[in-house]
Short mmCIF file of C-alpha atoms in Angstrom, two decimals:
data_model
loop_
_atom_site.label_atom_id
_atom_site.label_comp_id
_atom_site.label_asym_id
_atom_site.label_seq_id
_atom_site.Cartn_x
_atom_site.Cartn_y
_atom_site.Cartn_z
CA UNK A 1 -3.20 -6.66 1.39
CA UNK A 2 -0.54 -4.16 2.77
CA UNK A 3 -1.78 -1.36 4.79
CA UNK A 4 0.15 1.95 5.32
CA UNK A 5 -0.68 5.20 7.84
CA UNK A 6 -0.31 8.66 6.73
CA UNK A 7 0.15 11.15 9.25
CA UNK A 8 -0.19 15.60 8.43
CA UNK A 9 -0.78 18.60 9.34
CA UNK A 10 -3.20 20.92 7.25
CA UNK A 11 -1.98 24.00 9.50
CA UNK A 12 0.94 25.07 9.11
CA UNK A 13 4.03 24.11 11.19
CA UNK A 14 6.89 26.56 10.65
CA UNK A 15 7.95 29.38 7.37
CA UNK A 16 11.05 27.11 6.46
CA UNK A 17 9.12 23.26 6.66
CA UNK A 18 5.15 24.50 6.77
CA UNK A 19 3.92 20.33 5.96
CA UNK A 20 5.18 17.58 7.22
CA UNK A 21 3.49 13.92 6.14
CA UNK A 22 4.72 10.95 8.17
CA UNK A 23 4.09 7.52 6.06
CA UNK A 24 4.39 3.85 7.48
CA UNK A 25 4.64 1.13 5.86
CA UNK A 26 5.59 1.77 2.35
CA UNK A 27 7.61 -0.83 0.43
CA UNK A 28 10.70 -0.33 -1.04
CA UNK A 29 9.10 0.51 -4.50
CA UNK A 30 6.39 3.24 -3.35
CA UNK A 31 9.57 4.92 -1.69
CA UNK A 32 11.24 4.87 -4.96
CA UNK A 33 8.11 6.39 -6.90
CA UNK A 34 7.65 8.84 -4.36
CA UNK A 35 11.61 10.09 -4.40
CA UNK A 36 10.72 13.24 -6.30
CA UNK A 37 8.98 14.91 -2.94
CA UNK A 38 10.91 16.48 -0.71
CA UNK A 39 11.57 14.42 2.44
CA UNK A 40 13.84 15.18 5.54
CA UNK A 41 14.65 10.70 5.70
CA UNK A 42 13.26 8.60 8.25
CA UNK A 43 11.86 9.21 12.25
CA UNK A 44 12.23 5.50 12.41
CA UNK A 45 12.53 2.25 10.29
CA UNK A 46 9.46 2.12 8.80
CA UNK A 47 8.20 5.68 8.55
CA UNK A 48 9.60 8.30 6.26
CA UNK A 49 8.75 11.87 6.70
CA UNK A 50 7.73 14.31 3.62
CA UNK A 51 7.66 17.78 3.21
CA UNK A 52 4.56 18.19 1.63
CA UNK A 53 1.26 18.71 1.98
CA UNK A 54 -0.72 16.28 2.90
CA UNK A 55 -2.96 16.41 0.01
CA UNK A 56 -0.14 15.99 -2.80
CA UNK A 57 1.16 12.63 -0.80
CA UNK A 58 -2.11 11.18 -0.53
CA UNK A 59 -3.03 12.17 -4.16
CA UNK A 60 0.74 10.53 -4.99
CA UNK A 61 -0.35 7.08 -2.81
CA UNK A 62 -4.17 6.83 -5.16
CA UNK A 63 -2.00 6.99 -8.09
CA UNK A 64 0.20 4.30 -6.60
CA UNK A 65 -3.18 2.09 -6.19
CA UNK A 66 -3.70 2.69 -1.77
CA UNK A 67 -7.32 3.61 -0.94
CA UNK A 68 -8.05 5.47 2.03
CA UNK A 69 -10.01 3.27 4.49
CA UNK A 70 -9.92 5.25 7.38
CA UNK A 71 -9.30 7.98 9.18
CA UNK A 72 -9.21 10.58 12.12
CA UNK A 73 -8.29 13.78 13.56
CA UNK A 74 -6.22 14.85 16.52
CA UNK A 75 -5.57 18.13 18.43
CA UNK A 76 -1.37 16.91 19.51
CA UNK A 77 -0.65 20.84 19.70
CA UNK A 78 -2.83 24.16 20.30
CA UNK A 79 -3.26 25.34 16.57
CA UNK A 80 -2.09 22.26 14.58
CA UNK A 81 -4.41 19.94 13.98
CA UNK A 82 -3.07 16.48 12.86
CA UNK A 83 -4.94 13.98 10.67
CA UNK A 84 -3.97 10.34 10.09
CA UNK A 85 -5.14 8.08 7.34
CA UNK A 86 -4.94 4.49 6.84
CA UNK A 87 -4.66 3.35 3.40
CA UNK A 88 -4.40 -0.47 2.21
CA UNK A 89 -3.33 -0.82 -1.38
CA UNK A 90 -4.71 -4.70 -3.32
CA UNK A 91 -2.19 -7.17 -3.85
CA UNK A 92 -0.77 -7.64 -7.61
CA UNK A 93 -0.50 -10.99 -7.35
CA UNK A 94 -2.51 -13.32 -6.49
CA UNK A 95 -3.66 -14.22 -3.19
CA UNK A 96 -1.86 -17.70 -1.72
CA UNK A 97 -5.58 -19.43 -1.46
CA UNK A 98 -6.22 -18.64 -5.00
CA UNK A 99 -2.22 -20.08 -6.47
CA UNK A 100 -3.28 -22.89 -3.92
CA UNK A 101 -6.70 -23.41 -5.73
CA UNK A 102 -5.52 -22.89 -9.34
CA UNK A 103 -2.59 -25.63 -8.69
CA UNK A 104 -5.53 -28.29 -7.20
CA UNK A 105 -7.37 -27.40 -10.99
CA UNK A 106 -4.49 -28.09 -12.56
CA UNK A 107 -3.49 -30.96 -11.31
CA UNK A 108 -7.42 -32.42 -11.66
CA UNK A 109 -6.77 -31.32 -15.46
CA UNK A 110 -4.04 -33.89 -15.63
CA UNK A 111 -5.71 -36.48 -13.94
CA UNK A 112 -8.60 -35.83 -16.31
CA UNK A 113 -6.67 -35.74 -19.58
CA UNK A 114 -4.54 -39.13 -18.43
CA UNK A 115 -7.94 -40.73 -17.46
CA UNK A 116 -9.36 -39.88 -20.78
CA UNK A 117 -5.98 -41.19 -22.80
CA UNK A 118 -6.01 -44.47 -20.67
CA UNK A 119 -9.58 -45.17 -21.86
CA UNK A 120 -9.20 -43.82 -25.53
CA UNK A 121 -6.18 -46.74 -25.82
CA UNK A 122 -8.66 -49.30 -24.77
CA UNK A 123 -11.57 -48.68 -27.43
#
């Protein structure tokens, strides 16, 4: 399951860019559903930077399906505290152990259903 880390402020920074929200991690189509926020691009390759509260972006990532697992609280500067979350978001498909599984059934099916047409012809 893909995890991500948010990282905000809840005090503000500056008049002109009070939030910022760093997120890691996102795929290619979170960054699309989150392109209506604000966001001054990326610090590196995988983490985009928002101008937002932190609140809206992690209310935006539940609707997107990430949970909050974790997280913690820093003092980087004087008076701006900095939070991080880590969120992990379930898969949509399935799982490689379960396709793996659910090809073994189907091929005992077939065996099955040949076995039981081999010994229908006989009787």
């Amino acid at each position: 399951m893909p995890y991500i880390l948010v990282r905000g402020n809840l005090a503000s920074y500056s008049h002109k860019y009070p939030w910022r929200v760093l997120v890691s991690g996102l795929k290619a189509a979170d960054i699309e559903q989150l392109s209506r926020f604000s966001t001054i691009g990326y610090c590196d390759d995988s983490t985009i930077v928002y101008l937002q509260h932190p609140c809206i972006i992690l209310t935006a990532l539940e609707v997107l399906g990430y949970k909050v697992v974790a997280s913690s609280s820093t003092s980087i500067k004087q008076d701006y505290n900095e939070y991080m979350w880590t969120m992990r978001k379930e898969f949509s498909e399935p799982e490689p152990d379960t396709v793996v599984k659910k090809a073994g059934m189907a091929r005992n099916i077939l065996l099955l259903q040949e076995h039981l047409t081999l010994h229908s012809d006989i009787h």
